[in-house]
Coordinates of C-alpha atoms and ligand atoms in Angstrom, one line a residue:
M100 CA 107.2 83.4 97.4
L101 CA 110.1 83.5 93.9
T102 CA 108.7 80.4 92.1
A103 CA 110.5 78.3 89.7
K104 CA 109.0 80.5 86.8
D105 CA 109.9 83.6 88.6
A106 CA 113.8 82.3 88.3
E107 CA 113.2 81.5 84.7
F108 CA 111.9 85.0 84.2
Y109 CA 115.0 86.6 85.8
R110 CA 117.2 84.3 83.7
E111 CA 115.9 85.3 80.3
N112 CA 115.1 89.0 81.4
G113 CA 117.8 89.6 83.8
Y114 CA 115.1 91.3 86.4
V115 CA 112.3 90.0 88.3
T116 CA 109.9 91.7 90.8
V117 CA 108.7 90.4 94.1
P118 CA 105.7 91.5 95.4
G119 CA 105.6 91.9 99.3
I120 CA 109.0 90.6 100.5
I121 CA 108.9 92.8 103.6
P122 CA 105.5 93.2 105.8
P123 CA 104.0 96.8 106.4
E124 CA 105.2 97.0 110.0
M125 CA 108.8 96.2 108.5
V126 CA 108.2 99.0 106.0
E127 CA 107.3 101.7 108.7
D128 CA 110.3 100.5 111.1
L129 CA 112.8 101.0 108.0
R130 CA 111.1 104.4 106.6
G131 CA 111.7 105.7 110.3
A132 CA 115.2 104.2 110.5
A133 CA 115.8 105.8 107.0
D134 CA 114.9 109.2 107.7
A135 CA 116.5 109.1 111.0
A136 CA 119.8 108.2 109.7
I137 CA 120.1 110.8 107.0
A138 CA 118.7 113.3 109.5
R139 CA 121.7 112.1 112.0
M140 CA 124.4 112.4 109.0
N141 CA 123.3 115.7 108.2
A142 CA 123.4 117.1 111.9
H143 CA 126.8 115.9 112.1
K144 CA 127.4 117.9 108.7
V145 CA 128.0 114.8 106.7
E146 CA 126.4 115.4 103.2
T147 CA 124.3 112.8 101.8
N148 CA 123.4 114.0 98.6
K149 CA 125.1 111.7 96.4
L150 CA 123.5 112.6 93.1
W151 CA 125.5 110.9 90.5
G152 CA 128.4 112.6 88.7
G153 CA 129.2 113.5 85.0
E154 CA 127.7 115.5 82.3
W155 CA 124.6 113.3 82.0
L156 CA 123.0 116.4 83.9
S157 CA 123.4 120.1 82.8
K158 CA 124.6 122.2 85.9
D159 CA 121.0 123.8 86.6
E160 CA 119.4 120.2 86.7
R161 CA 122.3 119.2 88.9
G162 CA 121.7 122.0 91.5
A163 CA 118.1 121.2 91.4
Q164 CA 118.3 117.3 92.2
V165 CA 119.1 115.5 95.7
V166 CA 119.4 111.5 96.0
D167 CA 120.3 111.3 99.8
A168 CA 122.3 107.9 100.2
I169 CA 124.0 106.1 102.8
H170 CA 126.2 103.0 102.3
D171 CA 125.9 99.9 104.3
P172 CA 122.9 101.1 106.3
H173 CA 123.3 98.2 108.4
F174 CA 126.2 100.1 110.2
H175 CA 123.8 103.0 111.1
D176 CA 120.5 100.8 112.5
A177 CA 120.0 97.5 113.7
A178 CA 116.6 97.9 111.5
F179 CA 118.9 97.6 108.5
F180 CA 120.5 94.4 109.6
R181 CA 117.0 92.9 110.2
L182 CA 116.2 93.4 106.9
V183 CA 119.5 91.6 105.2
A184 CA 118.8 88.9 107.5
H185 CA 114.9 88.7 106.8
R186 CA 113.8 85.2 105.6
P187 CA 111.8 85.7 102.5
F188 CA 114.4 88.1 101.2
I189 CA 117.1 85.4 101.6
D190 CA 114.9 82.9 100.1
A191 CA 114.5 85.3 97.1
L192 CA 118.0 85.4 96.5
V193 CA 118.6 81.6 97.0
A194 CA 116.4 80.9 94.3
L195 CA 118.2 83.0 91.9
L196 CA 121.7 82.1 93.0
G197 CA 121.8 79.1 94.7
P198 CA 122.2 77.8 98.2
N199 CA 125.3 80.0 99.1
V200 CA 124.9 83.6 99.1
Q201 CA 127.1 86.5 100.2
L202 CA 126.5 90.2 100.8
H203 CA 128.7 92.5 98.7
H204 CA 126.9 95.9 100.0
S205 CA 123.9 98.1 100.5
K206 CA 122.9 101.4 100.4
L207 CA 120.0 103.1 101.5
L208 CA 118.6 105.8 98.8
A209 CA 116.2 108.5 99.0
K210 CA 114.7 110.5 96.4
P211 CA 112.8 113.5 98.3
A212 CA 109.6 114.7 96.9
A213 CA 109.6 117.1 94.0
K214 CA 113.5 117.5 93.6
G215 CA 114.8 113.9 94.1
G216 CA 117.0 113.0 91.7
G217 CA 117.7 110.3 89.0
F218 CA 120.1 107.7 87.9
P219 CA 121.4 107.8 84.3
M220 CA 121.1 104.0 82.6
H221 CA 124.0 101.9 83.5
Q222 CA 125.3 98.5 84.5
D223 CA 126.6 97.9 87.9
Y224 CA 129.3 95.7 86.4
P225 CA 132.1 98.4 86.0
Y226 CA 131.8 99.5 89.6
F227 CA 132.6 96.0 91.0
P228 CA 133.2 93.4 88.0
H229 CA 133.4 89.4 88.7
E230 CA 134.5 86.5 87.1
R231 CA 131.3 85.0 86.7
H232 CA 128.7 87.7 86.5
T233 CA 126.3 86.3 89.4
M234 CA 126.4 89.8 91.4
L235 CA 122.7 90.8 91.8
A236 CA 120.8 94.1 93.4
C237 CA 117.6 93.3 95.3
S238 CA 115.9 96.6 95.7
I239 CA 113.4 97.0 98.1
Y240 CA 110.8 99.9 98.2
L241 CA 109.8 102.0 101.2
D242 CA 107.5 103.7 99.4
D243 CA 105.2 103.0 96.3
A244 CA 107.0 103.8 93.3
D245 CA 105.9 104.8 90.0
E246 CA 106.8 106.7 86.8
E247 CA 105.8 109.9 89.0
N248 CA 108.0 109.4 91.3
G249 CA 111.0 107.7 90.0
C250 CA 110.9 104.0 90.1
I251 CA 113.5 101.7 88.7
R252 CA 113.5 101.1 84.9
V253 CA 115.1 98.1 83.3
V254 CA 116.1 97.1 79.7
P255 CA 114.9 93.2 79.7
G256 CA 117.6 91.0 78.2
T257 CA 120.7 93.5 78.3
H258 CA 122.4 91.1 81.3
K259 CA 122.9 88.7 78.1
L260 CA 125.1 91.3 76.0
G261 CA 127.8 91.3 78.7
P262 CA 130.0 94.3 79.5
M263 CA 128.8 97.6 77.4
A264 CA 131.0 100.1 76.6
C265 CA 130.4 103.1 79.0
D266 CA 130.0 107.0 78.0
P267 CA 133.5 108.7 78.4
G268 CA 132.1 110.8 81.0
G269 CA 131.6 108.1 83.4
Y270 CA 130.1 104.7 84.4
Y271 CA 127.1 105.0 82.5
L272 CA 126.0 104.5 78.9
P273 CA 125.5 107.2 76.5
P274 CA 122.3 108.9 77.7
K275 CA 121.2 109.6 73.8
D276 CA 121.6 106.1 72.9
Y277 CA 119.9 104.8 76.3
P278 CA 117.2 107.6 77.3
V279 CA 116.1 106.6 81.2
A280 CA 112.6 107.0 79.7
E281 CA 112.8 104.2 77.6
G282 CA 113.4 101.8 80.0
V283 CA 110.5 99.3 81.3
P284 CA 109.1 101.1 84.4
C285 CA 109.0 98.8 87.7
N286 CA 106.0 100.0 89.2
S287 CA 106.1 98.7 92.9
K288 CA 104.2 98.8 96.2
A289 CA 106.0 99.7 99.6
G290 CA 107.4 96.3 100.6
D291 CA 107.8 94.7 97.0
A292 CA 111.2 94.3 95.5
V293 CA 112.8 94.3 92.2
I294 CA 115.7 92.3 91.6
F295 CA 118.5 92.7 88.7
N296 CA 121.6 91.3 87.6
Y297 CA 124.6 93.7 87.7
L298 CA 124.9 93.3 84.1
T299 CA 120.9 94.9 83.4
V300 CA 120.7 98.0 82.0
H301 CA 119.0 100.1 84.5
G302 CA 118.4 103.6 85.5
S303 CA 115.5 106.0 87.2
E304 CA 114.0 109.3 86.3
P305 CA 113.5 112.2 89.0
N306 CA 110.9 112.2 91.7
R307 CA 108.5 114.8 90.4
S308 CA 105.9 113.9 92.6
P309 CA 104.9 115.3 95.8
R310 CA 105.6 111.7 97.4
P311 CA 109.2 110.6 98.7
R312 CA 110.8 107.5 97.0
R313 CA 112.7 105.6 99.4
N314 CA 114.2 102.2 99.0
I315 CA 117.1 99.9 100.0
L316 CA 119.3 98.3 97.6
I317 CA 121.2 95.3 98.6
Q318 CA 123.7 93.7 96.0
A319 CA 124.6 89.8 96.4
R320 CA 126.6 87.2 94.8
D321 CA 127.8 83.4 94.6
P322 CA 130.9 83.4 97.0
E323 CA 132.7 81.2 94.5
D324 CA 132.1 84.2 92.1
L325 CA 135.3 86.1 92.7
P326 CA 136.0 89.9 92.3
T327 CA 138.5 90.7 89.2
N328 CA 139.5 94.1 91.1
E329 CA 139.6 95.6 94.1
H330 CA 137.7 98.8 93.2
H331 CA 134.7 98.4 95.7
Q332 CA 135.4 97.7 99.3
S333 CA 132.7 98.0 101.9
R334 CA 132.0 97.3 105.3
G335 CA 130.2 93.7 105.8
Q336 CA 131.5 92.9 102.6
G337 CA 131.6 88.9 102.4
M338 CA 129.0 88.3 105.0
M339 CA 127.4 85.1 104.6
L340 CA 123.5 85.5 104.0
A341 CA 122.8 82.2 103.3
G342 CA 124.5 78.7 103.1
I343 CA 128.5 78.4 103.5
N344 CA 131.4 79.9 101.7
P345 CA 133.0 77.1 100.2
I346 CA 136.4 78.8 99.6
P347 CA 138.2 77.8 103.0
V348 CA 139.9 81.1 103.2
P349 CA 137.5 83.8 102.2
A350 CA 138.6 85.7 99.3
R351 CA 139.6 89.4 99.6
W352 CA 141.1 91.6 96.7
D353 CA 144.0 91.5 98.7
E354 CA 144.4 87.8 98.8
K355 CA 145.4 85.5 96.3
K356 CA 142.8 82.7 95.3
P357 CA 143.1 79.6 97.3
A358 CA 144.5 77.0 95.5
A359 CA 141.2 74.9 95.7
A360 CA 139.5 77.7 94.3
K361 CA 141.5 77.9 91.3
A362 CA 140.0 76.4 88.0
Ligands
LIG669 O1 117.1 103.3 92.8 C1 117.3 103.6 91.7 O2 116.5 104.5 91.3 C2 118.5 103.4 90.8 C3 119.8 103.1 91.8 C4 121.1 102.4 90.7 O3 120.8 102.3 89.7 C5 122.0 102.4 91.5 O4 122.1 102.5 92.6 O5 123.0 101.6 90.7

């Protein structure tokens, strides 16, 4: 599904779009699973609104916006596990990362109609820095996503700039220098994916439409690209999605690198 030209586009621009990575019946299944997982959490009084913290929003804006998020949804419903094992998804990652692909984490994001919140422009790098920067995100849409309901926006080529200085308020770029509205909108249909490197600057605007915008974002890496700190831990981290882990002892943040993996 991803051609050599697509992989070249990814290398040059730091992102690529993949139409129809999951079929309509899987989209339906995942929509139901997403809504039910959020409802179950809320029924158990677990807060799912994870609107990004910091001063990039005023108090009033913050009070009016919601982004429901569930980390590692494959621990909530097998439908999400089937997604991380879905062949076309894995093939796309292999085309960009090589034969060995390792899961880092995943999350379900839901921007409700009319009040769905945005994300300031940022790189994912500061949350889980790695040595070789192979980490990428594959965001799979469960709804048609456009500028009205807050599709992902990217700044092409920024993955080549390396780690950038964050705003003093948090792990995002100074909003006045990086307005979300100036990012390239990745308009997509339900079932499409947008894949971007963790250094590629991205964000999204609020959902101002009468439609929901739900997506599942899966982060993966080359298993030989090791984390440089222990900040981001999650359940299921390190599962192999394709190929093998060439490091004989799976590398965890609290283990020393095996001798064979040292440069
Ligand atoms: O899905 C979106 O609108 C953006 C998500 C995002 O940037 C993130 O989770 O890092």
